[in-house]
């Protein structure tokens, strides 16, 4: 294709050849992506014929010919008589927008909700494949969302500023997937999506909000335009819209493209929120890591500021595994569906603890620490690990873990003991409730010890 590109360069020296009006300044005649070729010229027979002659010449030399069944002509503001003349020269059919190209729609108008169907299909298709696994835990669903949604969003938002309705739909799909039951039916969210999208140290799960990521990606593109990054599309933007102007001051015109208007709209929104171009540029510069602008860092800067939660290290990070951390995250916020909460939702009418044979009513505090059964288990684990301070009260324990500083093996082991014990107790409670299978307290202590030992043995050594 390098030979073909050199032959196309010769058109720049042909004064009779007319460039496409929007490509004239940069003298763009073609773009090549993998095995796809896009050609541009003014909508007149002579210029199109010149392009076709280059293709025919390249075909005669290389043996590569254009496939008429896979080739199309796209017109803009061309009369029907000229269209007929061009079609007679090329023998290609006339195409119509939108078309799907490299996985995204190519359009010449406003990006609509329907145009984003490939995006929805990509996300839902991946989720459907995973929901076939009926044993997929909350933590597993969380990892699927993080891996799929981030990759898809990066690709789409690098090409478009997505409509708000589309972003709401993406968040809705992810929210339903996270909180759906194991039988794939819908379930009311246990925690609001806004809180789920907060960082781990702010009490969330670190999922990227589609709406904020969309703004962050657009702001990165604006910054690249501002710094005049070496790129063909940025050169085209400067030649088409800026013309020696400033990206922070230029105004959109009525006949500008919808995409450019969205760029200006996003810019104005960010400028208003942060108080001017100087503040925005300083914010973006603070997101450089190793001389490279990090989109994730920019995302965090644009996210709402909230107070840090003191328990985030206790629940997540360190030696804690995702399935333990997720259940403990729900426990700390009292969002786990214990029987007292199920009564409030009107799902059940009776409440009795399955661990102590109905002697007390089930609640978060009772189930995990105040119940005689769970109290015995937790005291056994604390004795095993030689805890210097003991308690069977969740609030006091969280305060103690929060005040306990240190990143060493002992501190991480104590946190692991807490999260593993809560997770195993929740499993036992569910087994008794749904399958009527019972394990003794002594057996569960062995299970917890084995769980902790296995995690320790399979964790990388701490330096």
GROMACS .gro file of C-alpha atoms in nm:
model
  463
    1UNK     CA    1   0.000   0.000   0.000
    2UNK     CA    2   0.301   0.227   0.030
    3UNK     CA    3   0.331   0.219  -0.350
    4UNK     CA    4  -0.036   0.314  -0.383
    5UNK     CA    5   0.009   0.605  -0.140
    6UNK     CA    6   0.301   0.738  -0.343
    7UNK     CA    7   0.093   0.727  -0.661
    8UNK     CA    8  -0.186   0.919  -0.485
    9UNK     CA    9   0.061   1.190  -0.386
   10UNK     CA   10   0.105   1.269  -0.753
   11UNK     CA   11  -0.255   1.396  -0.762
   12UNK     CA   12  -0.145   1.691  -0.552
   13UNK     CA   13   0.062   1.812  -0.848
   14UNK     CA   14  -0.229   1.777  -1.091
   15UNK     CA   15  -0.403   2.113  -1.097
   16UNK     CA   16  -0.703   1.968  -1.274
   17UNK     CA   17  -0.771   1.737  -0.981
   18UNK     CA   18  -1.013   1.885  -0.726
   19UNK     CA   19  -0.984   1.786  -0.361
   20UNK     CA   20  -1.286   1.728  -0.140
   21UNK     CA   21  -1.374   2.075   0.002
   22UNK     CA   22  -1.302   1.967   0.360
   23UNK     CA   23  -0.976   1.797   0.262
   24UNK     CA   24  -0.828   2.067   0.039
   25UNK     CA   25  -0.617   2.246   0.298
   26UNK     CA   26  -0.438   1.927   0.409
   27UNK     CA   27  -0.460   1.779   0.057
   28UNK     CA   28  -0.608   1.454   0.184
   29UNK     CA   29  -0.690   1.208  -0.092
   30UNK     CA   30  -0.712   0.878   0.096
   31UNK     CA   31  -0.705   0.701   0.431
   32UNK     CA   32  -0.598   0.340   0.480
   33UNK     CA   33  -0.704   0.124   0.776
   34UNK     CA   34  -0.588  -0.238   0.765
   35UNK     CA   35  -0.741  -0.372   0.441
   36UNK     CA   36  -0.993  -0.087   0.404
   37UNK     CA   37  -0.942   0.213   0.176
   38UNK     CA   38  -1.128   0.545   0.185
   39UNK     CA   39  -1.088   0.784  -0.111
   40UNK     CA   40  -1.189   1.153  -0.114
   41UNK     CA   41  -1.244   1.393  -0.403
   42UNK     CA   42  -1.475   1.670  -0.509
   43UNK     CA   43  -1.805   1.540  -0.643
   44UNK     CA   44  -1.723   1.574  -1.014
   45UNK     CA   45  -1.654   1.311  -1.278
   46UNK     CA   46  -1.302   1.423  -1.373
   47UNK     CA   47  -1.158   1.414  -1.018
   48UNK     CA   48  -1.322   1.081  -0.943
   49UNK     CA   49  -1.184   0.940  -1.266
   50UNK     CA   50  -0.834   1.049  -1.160
   51UNK     CA   51  -0.874   0.856  -0.836
   52UNK     CA   52  -0.996   0.551  -1.024
   53UNK     CA   53  -0.700   0.564  -1.259
   54UNK     CA   54  -0.466   0.538  -0.959
   55UNK     CA   55  -0.659   0.235  -0.837
   56UNK     CA   56  -0.646   0.069  -1.180
   57UNK     CA   57  -0.274   0.137  -1.211
   58UNK     CA   58  -0.208  -0.008  -0.866
   59UNK     CA   59  -0.417  -0.314  -0.954
   60UNK     CA   60  -0.221  -0.374  -1.274
   61UNK     CA   61   0.108  -0.360  -1.082
   62UNK     CA   62   0.013  -0.552  -0.768
   63UNK     CA   63  -0.270  -0.774  -0.886
   64UNK     CA   64  -0.499  -0.636  -0.614
   65UNK     CA   65  -0.837  -0.527  -0.746
   66UNK     CA   66  -1.129  -0.349  -0.580
   67UNK     CA   67  -1.424  -0.579  -0.518
   68UNK     CA   68  -1.734  -0.409  -0.666
   69UNK     CA   69  -1.962  -0.599  -0.426
   70UNK     CA   70  -1.774  -0.458  -0.126
   71UNK     CA   71  -1.725  -0.104  -0.260
   72UNK     CA   72  -1.966   0.188  -0.237
   73UNK     CA   73  -1.983   0.554  -0.334
   74UNK     CA   74  -2.101   0.818  -0.084
   75UNK     CA   75  -2.213   1.158  -0.208
   76UNK     CA   76  -2.270   1.491  -0.040
   77UNK     CA   77  -2.445   1.774  -0.224
   78UNK     CA   78  -2.399   1.615  -0.568
   79UNK     CA   79  -2.660   1.645  -0.843
   80UNK     CA   80  -2.825   1.330  -0.977
   81UNK     CA   81  -2.681   1.376  -1.325
   82UNK     CA   82  -2.328   1.389  -1.184
   83UNK     CA   83  -2.400   1.086  -0.967
   84UNK     CA   84  -2.504   0.889  -1.272
   85UNK     CA   85  -2.185   0.990  -1.455
   86UNK     CA   86  -1.963   0.889  -1.160
   87UNK     CA   87  -2.147   0.560  -1.116
   88UNK     CA   88  -2.092   0.483  -1.483
   89UNK     CA   89  -1.717   0.541  -1.443
   90UNK     CA   90  -1.672   0.333  -1.128
   91UNK     CA   91  -1.942   0.073  -1.154
   92UNK     CA   92  -1.993   0.082  -0.776
   93UNK     CA   93  -2.329   0.106  -0.603
   94UNK     CA   94  -2.430   0.412  -0.405
   95UNK     CA   95  -2.406   0.369  -0.028
   96UNK     CA   96  -2.604   0.541   0.245
   97UNK     CA   97  -2.523   0.644   0.601
   98UNK     CA   98  -2.498   0.521   0.867
   99UNK     CA   99  -2.263   0.231   0.801
  100UNK     CA  100  -2.076   0.017   1.051
  101UNK     CA  101  -1.702   0.063   1.024
  102UNK     CA  102  -1.442  -0.083   1.262
  103UNK     CA  103  -1.725  -0.170   1.500
  104UNK     CA  104  -1.874   0.180   1.525
  105UNK     CA  105  -2.129   0.365   1.311
  106UNK     CA  106  -2.009   0.616   1.050
  107UNK     CA  107  -2.275   0.885   1.024
  108UNK     CA  108  -2.313   1.229   0.873
  109UNK     CA  109  -2.572   1.356   1.121
  110UNK     CA  110  -2.648   1.357   1.492
  111UNK     CA  111  -2.560   1.032   1.669
  112UNK     CA  112  -2.892   0.889   1.783
  113UNK     CA  113  -2.988   0.633   2.045
  114UNK     CA  114  -3.062   0.380   1.771
  115UNK     CA  115  -2.718   0.436   1.615
  116UNK     CA  116  -2.567   0.306   1.941
  117UNK     CA  117  -2.741  -0.032   1.922
  118UNK     CA  118  -2.408  -0.204   1.834
  119UNK     CA  119  -2.270  -0.068   2.162
  120UNK     CA  120  -2.563  -0.206   2.363
  121UNK     CA  121  -2.544  -0.538   2.181
  122UNK     CA  122  -2.173  -0.566   2.256
  123UNK     CA  123  -2.224  -0.512   2.629
  124UNK     CA  124  -2.540  -0.720   2.670
  125UNK     CA  125  -2.396  -1.001   2.457
  126UNK     CA  126  -2.095  -1.030   2.687
  127UNK     CA  127  -2.315  -1.016   2.995
  128UNK     CA  128  -2.547  -1.285   2.857
  129UNK     CA  129  -2.252  -1.517   2.807
  130UNK     CA  130  -2.151  -1.473   3.169
  131UNK     CA  131  -2.502  -1.505   3.315
  132UNK     CA  132  -2.511  -1.862   3.184
  133UNK     CA  133  -2.291  -1.935   3.485
  134UNK     CA  134  -2.556  -1.957   3.756
  135UNK     CA  135  -2.291  -1.959   4.031
  136UNK     CA  136  -2.137  -1.625   3.931
  137UNK     CA  137  -2.099  -1.429   4.255
  138UNK     CA  138  -2.141  -1.056   4.312
  139UNK     CA  139  -1.764  -1.022   4.303
  140UNK     CA  140  -1.753  -1.213   3.974
  141UNK     CA  141  -2.016  -0.984   3.824
  142UNK     CA  142  -1.818  -0.683   3.942
  143UNK     CA  143  -1.504  -0.804   3.765
  144UNK     CA  144  -1.699  -0.872   3.444
  145UNK     CA  145  -1.841  -0.518   3.448
  146UNK     CA  146  -1.501  -0.363   3.508
  147UNK     CA  147  -1.331  -0.562   3.233
  148UNK     CA  148  -1.603  -0.528   2.968
  149UNK     CA  149  -1.743  -0.181   3.027
  150UNK     CA  150  -1.403  -0.012   3.045
  151UNK     CA  151  -1.274  -0.162   2.721
  152UNK     CA  152  -1.592  -0.086   2.528
  153UNK     CA  153  -1.621   0.268   2.668
  154UNK     CA  154  -1.261   0.355   2.588
  155UNK     CA  155  -1.314   0.255   2.226
  156UNK     CA  156  -1.650   0.427   2.172
  157UNK     CA  157  -1.572   0.747   2.363
  158UNK     CA  158  -1.245   0.783   2.172
  159UNK     CA  159  -1.464   0.818   1.860
  160UNK     CA  160  -1.777   0.994   1.987
  161UNK     CA  161  -1.921   1.204   2.264
  162UNK     CA  162  -2.212   0.978   2.346
  163UNK     CA  163  -2.563   1.119   2.410
  164UNK     CA  164  -2.677   1.133   2.773
  165UNK     CA  165  -2.958   0.886   2.702
  166UNK     CA  166  -2.705   0.633   2.577
  167UNK     CA  167  -2.489   0.676   2.886
  168UNK     CA  168  -2.790   0.625   3.113
  169UNK     CA  169  -2.867   0.304   2.923
  170UNK     CA  170  -2.511   0.173   2.969
  171UNK     CA  171  -2.527   0.238   3.344
  172UNK     CA  172  -2.870   0.074   3.358
  173UNK     CA  173  -2.746  -0.241   3.181
  174UNK     CA  174  -2.450  -0.268   3.419
  175UNK     CA  175  -2.663  -0.200   3.726
  176UNK     CA  176  -2.912  -0.473   3.635
  177UNK     CA  177  -2.633  -0.720   3.565
  178UNK     CA  178  -2.463  -0.655   3.899
  179UNK     CA  179  -2.774  -0.689   4.112
  180UNK     CA  180  -2.962  -0.955   3.915
  181UNK     CA  181  -3.037  -1.278   4.098
  182UNK     CA  182  -2.866  -1.606   4.014
  183UNK     CA  183  -3.174  -1.707   3.814
  184UNK     CA  184  -3.111  -1.397   3.593
  185UNK     CA  185  -3.428  -1.224   3.720
  186UNK     CA  186  -3.423  -0.859   3.812
  187UNK     CA  187  -3.356  -0.763   4.173
  188UNK     CA  188  -3.373  -0.427   4.347
  189UNK     CA  189  -3.025  -0.274   4.384
  190UNK     CA  190  -2.880  -0.317   4.732
  191UNK     CA  191  -2.671   0.000   4.692
  192UNK     CA  192  -2.736   0.301   4.466
  193UNK     CA  193  -2.540   0.311   4.142
  194UNK     CA  194  -2.391   0.653   4.222
  195UNK     CA  195  -2.234   0.505   4.534
  196UNK     CA  196  -2.119   0.191   4.351
  197UNK     CA  197  -1.929   0.415   4.107
  198UNK     CA  198  -1.732   0.584   4.384
  199UNK     CA  199  -1.372   0.487   4.450
  200UNK     CA  200  -1.293   0.213   4.701
  201UNK     CA  201  -1.158   0.465   4.952
  202UNK     CA  202  -1.485   0.660   4.922
  203UNK     CA  203  -1.702   0.360   5.003
  204UNK     CA  204  -1.774   0.247   4.646
  205UNK     CA  205  -1.664  -0.040   4.425
  206UNK     CA  206  -1.454   0.155   4.177
  207UNK     CA  207  -1.677   0.099   3.873
  208UNK     CA  208  -1.634   0.374   3.613
  209UNK     CA  209  -1.948   0.581   3.559
  210UNK     CA  210  -2.023   0.598   3.185
  211UNK     CA  211  -2.130   0.962   3.211
  212UNK     CA  212  -1.814   1.085   3.382
  213UNK     CA  213  -1.590   0.870   3.162
  214UNK     CA  214  -1.755   1.024   2.854
  215UNK     CA  215  -1.666   1.375   2.976
  216UNK     CA  216  -1.312   1.270   3.069
  217UNK     CA  217  -1.252   1.121   2.724
  218UNK     CA  218  -1.391   1.433   2.553
  219UNK     CA  219  -1.174   1.658   2.771
  220UNK     CA  220  -0.867   1.455   2.676
  221UNK     CA  221  -0.948   1.512   2.307
  222UNK     CA  222  -0.991   1.884   2.376
  223UNK     CA  223  -0.651   1.887   2.545
  224UNK     CA  224  -0.489   1.717   2.247
  225UNK     CA  225  -0.641   1.985   2.024
  226UNK     CA  226  -0.511   2.253   2.261
  227UNK     CA  227  -0.158   2.113   2.258
  228UNK     CA  228  -0.181   2.055   1.879
  229UNK     CA  229  -0.073   1.695   1.916
  230UNK     CA  230   0.087   1.547   1.605
  231UNK     CA  231  -0.215   1.376   1.453
  232UNK     CA  232  -0.399   1.403   1.121
  233UNK     CA  233  -0.743   1.452   1.276
  234UNK     CA  234  -0.612   1.730   1.504
  235UNK     CA  235  -0.452   1.902   1.206
  236UNK     CA  236  -0.787   1.874   1.030
  237UNK     CA  237  -0.966   2.026   1.332
  238UNK     CA  238  -0.726   2.320   1.337
  239UNK     CA  239  -0.768   2.378   0.965
  240UNK     CA  240  -1.146   2.335   0.964
  241UNK     CA  241  -1.264   2.493   1.290
  242UNK     CA  242  -0.989   2.677   1.476
  243UNK     CA  243  -0.793   2.853   1.198
  244UNK     CA  244  -0.536   2.997   1.442
  245UNK     CA  245  -0.805   3.030   1.710
  246UNK     CA  246  -0.809   2.894   2.064
  247UNK     CA  247  -0.997   2.580   2.162
  248UNK     CA  248  -1.095   2.743   2.493
  249UNK     CA  249  -1.253   3.045   2.323
  250UNK     CA  250  -1.384   2.935   1.982
  251UNK     CA  251  -1.762   2.928   1.938
  252UNK     CA  252  -1.964   2.676   1.744
  253UNK     CA  253  -2.134   2.798   1.427
  254UNK     CA  254  -2.482   2.691   1.310
  255UNK     CA  255  -2.344   2.497   1.013
  256UNK     CA  256  -2.074   2.315   1.215
  257UNK     CA  257  -2.101   1.940   1.251
  258UNK     CA  258  -2.296   1.789   1.539
  259UNK     CA  259  -1.981   1.629   1.676
  260UNK     CA  260  -1.793   1.959   1.692
  261UNK     CA  261  -2.090   2.121   1.865
  262UNK     CA  262  -2.079   1.844   2.126
  263UNK     CA  263  -1.708   1.910   2.180
  264UNK     CA  264  -1.777   2.280   2.240
  265UNK     CA  265  -2.072   2.196   2.465
  266UNK     CA  266  -1.858   1.966   2.678
  267UNK     CA  267  -1.582   2.225   2.694
  268UNK     CA  268  -1.825   2.491   2.818
  269UNK     CA  269  -1.963   2.253   3.081
  270UNK     CA  270  -1.616   2.178   3.218
  271UNK     CA  271  -1.511   2.545   3.209
  272UNK     CA  272  -1.820   2.645   3.407
  273UNK     CA  273  -1.767   2.369   3.661
  274UNK     CA  274  -1.400   2.444   3.727
  275UNK     CA  275  -1.400   2.820   3.684
  276UNK     CA  276  -1.214   2.891   3.362
  277UNK     CA  277  -0.952   2.766   3.121
  278UNK     CA  278  -0.656   2.818   3.356
  279UNK     CA  279  -0.806   2.594   3.623
  280UNK     CA  280  -0.895   2.328   3.366
  281UNK     CA  281  -0.547   2.324   3.212
  282UNK     CA  282  -0.388   2.296   3.557
  283UNK     CA  283  -0.624   2.010   3.637
  284UNK     CA  284  -0.530   1.824   3.320
  285UNK     CA  285  -0.156   1.878   3.374
  286UNK     CA  286  -0.191   1.719   3.718
  287UNK     CA  287  -0.313   1.400   3.546
  288UNK     CA  288   0.016   1.335   3.366
  289UNK     CA  289   0.201   1.024   3.478
  290UNK     CA  290   0.541   0.951   3.324
  291UNK     CA  291   0.488   1.228   3.066
  292UNK     CA  292   0.159   1.072   2.951
  293UNK     CA  293  -0.194   1.193   3.015
  294UNK     CA  294  -0.378   0.920   3.208
  295UNK     CA  295  -0.748   0.902   3.133
  296UNK     CA  296  -0.820   0.722   3.461
  297UNK     CA  297  -0.652   1.003   3.656
  298UNK     CA  298  -0.857   1.261   3.466
  299UNK     CA  299  -1.171   1.059   3.543
  300UNK     CA  300  -1.097   1.073   3.915
  301UNK     CA  301  -1.043   1.449   3.899
  302UNK     CA  302  -1.383   1.495   3.734
  303UNK     CA  303  -1.563   1.267   3.980
  304UNK     CA  304  -1.763   1.427   4.264
  305UNK     CA  305  -1.566   1.484   4.581
  306UNK     CA  306  -1.688   1.277   4.875
  307UNK     CA  307  -1.552   1.200   5.219
  308UNK     CA  308  -1.316   0.909   5.254
  309UNK     CA  309  -1.449   0.615   5.454
  310UNK     CA  310  -1.225   0.492   5.737
  311UNK     CA  311  -1.303   0.124   5.679
  312UNK     CA  312  -1.200   0.082   5.315
  313UNK     CA  313  -0.865  -0.084   5.397
  314UNK     CA  314  -1.040  -0.326   5.630
  315UNK     CA  315  -1.288  -0.436   5.365
  316UNK     CA  316  -1.074  -0.430   5.051
  317UNK     CA  317  -0.715  -0.457   4.944
  318UNK     CA  318  -0.429  -0.640   5.106
  319UNK     CA  319  -0.484  -1.014   5.132
  320UNK     CA  320  -0.862  -0.988   5.102
  321UNK     CA  321  -1.006  -1.174   4.803
  322UNK     CA  322  -1.286  -1.015   4.593
  323UNK     CA  323  -1.567  -1.249   4.705
  324UNK     CA  324  -1.488  -1.174   5.073
  325UNK     CA  325  -1.452  -0.801   5.012
  326UNK     CA  326  -1.785  -0.765   4.833
  327UNK     CA  327  -1.989  -0.935   5.107
  328UNK     CA  328  -1.807  -0.736   5.374
  329UNK     CA  329  -1.867  -0.416   5.178
  330UNK     CA  330  -2.241  -0.489   5.200
  331UNK     CA  331  -2.216  -0.584   5.567
  332UNK     CA  332  -2.039  -0.263   5.671
  333UNK     CA  333  -2.312  -0.056   5.506
  334UNK     CA  334  -2.588  -0.286   5.640
  335UNK     CA  335  -2.711  -0.360   5.288
  336UNK     CA  336  -2.695  -0.738   5.304
  337UNK     CA  337  -3.040  -0.899   5.278
  338UNK     CA  338  -3.069  -1.023   5.634
  339UNK     CA  339  -3.417  -1.114   5.756
  340UNK     CA  340  -3.482  -0.783   5.931
  341UNK     CA  341  -3.426  -0.604   5.600
  342UNK     CA  342  -3.638  -0.858   5.410
  343UNK     CA  343  -3.926  -0.784   5.648
  344UNK     CA  344  -3.893  -0.412   5.576
  345UNK     CA  345  -3.914  -0.490   5.204
  346UNK     CA  346  -4.227  -0.694   5.259
  347UNK     CA  347  -4.066  -1.013   5.126
  348UNK     CA  348  -4.105  -1.220   5.444
  349UNK     CA  349  -4.315  -1.183   5.760
  350UNK     CA  350  -4.123  -1.389   6.020
  351UNK     CA  351  -3.770  -1.346   6.153
  352UNK     CA  352  -3.556  -1.598   6.341
  353UNK     CA  353  -3.182  -1.659   6.339
  354UNK     CA  354  -3.083  -1.983   6.165
  355UNK     CA  355  -2.747  -1.998   6.340
  356UNK     CA  356  -2.879  -2.008   6.697
  357UNK     CA  357  -3.197  -2.205   6.611
  358UNK     CA  358  -3.436  -1.911   6.631
  359UNK     CA  359  -3.343  -1.795   6.980
  360UNK     CA  360  -3.301  -1.439   6.852
  361UNK     CA  361  -3.412  -1.238   6.549
  362UNK     CA  362  -3.166  -1.212   6.262
  363UNK     CA  363  -2.999  -0.878   6.194
  364UNK     CA  364  -2.655  -0.785   6.068
  365UNK     CA  365  -2.501  -0.731   6.412
  366UNK     CA  366  -2.660  -1.040   6.562
  367UNK     CA  367  -2.587  -1.272   6.270
  368UNK     CA  368  -2.214  -1.212   6.242
  369UNK     CA  369  -2.102  -1.143   6.600
  370UNK     CA  370  -2.367  -1.132   6.872
  371UNK     CA  371  -2.517  -1.475   6.801
  372UNK     CA  372  -2.374  -1.746   7.033
  373UNK     CA  373  -2.283  -1.955   6.728
  374UNK     CA  374  -2.093  -1.678   6.544
  375UNK     CA  375  -1.947  -1.544   6.869
  376UNK     CA  376  -1.786  -1.882   6.938
  377UNK     CA  377  -1.640  -1.893   6.585
  378UNK     CA  378  -1.500  -1.541   6.597
  379UNK     CA  379  -1.346  -1.591   6.943
  380UNK     CA  380  -1.186  -1.914   6.820
  381UNK     CA  381  -1.030  -1.735   6.523
  382UNK     CA  382  -0.905  -1.450   6.745
  383UNK     CA  383  -0.748  -1.701   6.985
  384UNK     CA  384  -0.586  -1.885   6.692
  385UNK     CA  385  -0.427  -1.562   6.568
  386UNK     CA  386  -0.337  -1.435   6.919
  387UNK     CA  387  -0.541  -1.116   6.901
  388UNK     CA  388  -0.435  -0.885   7.183
  389UNK     CA  389  -0.778  -0.719   7.184
  390UNK     CA  390  -1.109  -0.902   7.147
  391UNK     CA  391  -1.467  -0.805   7.084
  392UNK     CA  392  -1.784  -0.949   6.937
  393UNK     CA  393  -1.933  -0.614   6.843
  394UNK     CA  394  -1.911  -0.509   6.476
  395UNK     CA  395  -1.899  -0.135   6.544
  396UNK     CA  396  -1.619  -0.170   6.800
  397UNK     CA  397  -1.429  -0.407   6.572
  398UNK     CA  398  -1.445  -0.169   6.276
  399UNK     CA  399  -1.325   0.117   6.495
  400UNK     CA  400  -1.038  -0.098   6.620
  401UNK     CA  401  -0.939  -0.207   6.269
  402UNK     CA  402  -0.960   0.154   6.149
  403UNK     CA  403  -0.731   0.278   6.426
  404UNK     CA  404  -0.488  -0.010   6.374
  405UNK     CA  405  -0.222   0.122   6.142
  406UNK     CA  406   0.025  -0.080   5.945
  407UNK     CA  407   0.063  -0.262   5.615
  408UNK     CA  408   0.261  -0.555   5.743
  409UNK     CA  409   0.167  -0.919   5.739
  410UNK     CA  410   0.003  -0.911   6.083
  411UNK     CA  411  -0.226  -0.620   5.999
  412UNK     CA  412  -0.330  -0.781   5.670
  413UNK     CA  413  -0.381  -1.117   5.839
  414UNK     CA  414  -0.618  -0.963   6.095
  415UNK     CA  415  -0.824  -0.803   5.819
  416UNK     CA  416  -0.830  -1.128   5.626
  417UNK     CA  417  -0.954  -1.310   5.938
  418UNK     CA  418  -1.244  -1.065   5.971
  419UNK     CA  419  -1.354  -1.076   5.606
  420UNK     CA  420  -1.314  -1.452   5.573
  421UNK     CA  421  -1.512  -1.520   5.892
  422UNK     CA  422  -1.800  -1.298   5.782
  423UNK     CA  423  -1.806  -1.458   5.438
  424UNK     CA  424  -1.808  -1.817   5.573
  425UNK     CA  425  -2.082  -1.731   5.826
  426UNK     CA  426  -2.294  -1.583   5.547
  427UNK     CA  427  -2.245  -1.900   5.344
  428UNK     CA  428  -2.351  -2.116   5.639
  429UNK     CA  429  -2.657  -1.901   5.702
  430UNK     CA  430  -2.765  -1.937   5.337
  431UNK     CA  431  -2.698  -2.314   5.337
  432UNK     CA  432  -2.921  -2.358   5.642
  433UNK     CA  433  -3.194  -2.136   5.501
  434UNK     CA  434  -3.209  -2.268   5.144
  435UNK     CA  435  -3.075  -2.625   5.154
  436UNK     CA  436  -3.131  -2.722   5.522
  437UNK     CA  437  -2.768  -2.833   5.549
  438UNK     CA  438  -2.600  -2.765   5.884
  439UNK     CA  439  -2.234  -2.753   5.987
  440UNK     CA  440  -2.110  -2.737   6.342
  441UNK     CA  441  -1.927  -2.435   6.480
  442UNK     CA  442  -1.610  -2.643   6.519
  443UNK     CA  443  -1.626  -2.745   6.154
  444UNK     CA  444  -1.669  -2.384   6.038
  445UNK     CA  445  -1.369  -2.277   6.244
  446UNK     CA  446  -1.163  -2.535   6.053
  447UNK     CA  447  -1.307  -2.409   5.723
  448UNK     CA  448  -1.212  -2.050   5.807
  449UNK     CA  449  -0.861  -2.153   5.915
  450UNK     CA  450  -0.819  -2.348   5.593
  451UNK     CA  451  -0.945  -2.052   5.387
  452UNK     CA  452  -0.704  -1.812   5.556
  453UNK     CA  453  -0.411  -2.053   5.525
  454UNK     CA  454  -0.482  -2.118   5.157
  455UNK     CA  455  -0.493  -1.745   5.079
  456UNK     CA  456  -0.171  -1.685   5.271
  457UNK     CA  457   0.011  -1.966   5.094
  458UNK     CA  458  -0.099  -1.846   4.751
  459UNK     CA  459  -0.028  -1.478   4.807
  460UNK     CA  460   0.297  -1.317   4.691
  461UNK     CA  461   0.547  -1.256   4.972
  462UNK     CA  462   0.535  -0.915   5.138
  463UNK     CA  463   0.852  -0.711   5.114
   0.00000   0.00000   0.00000
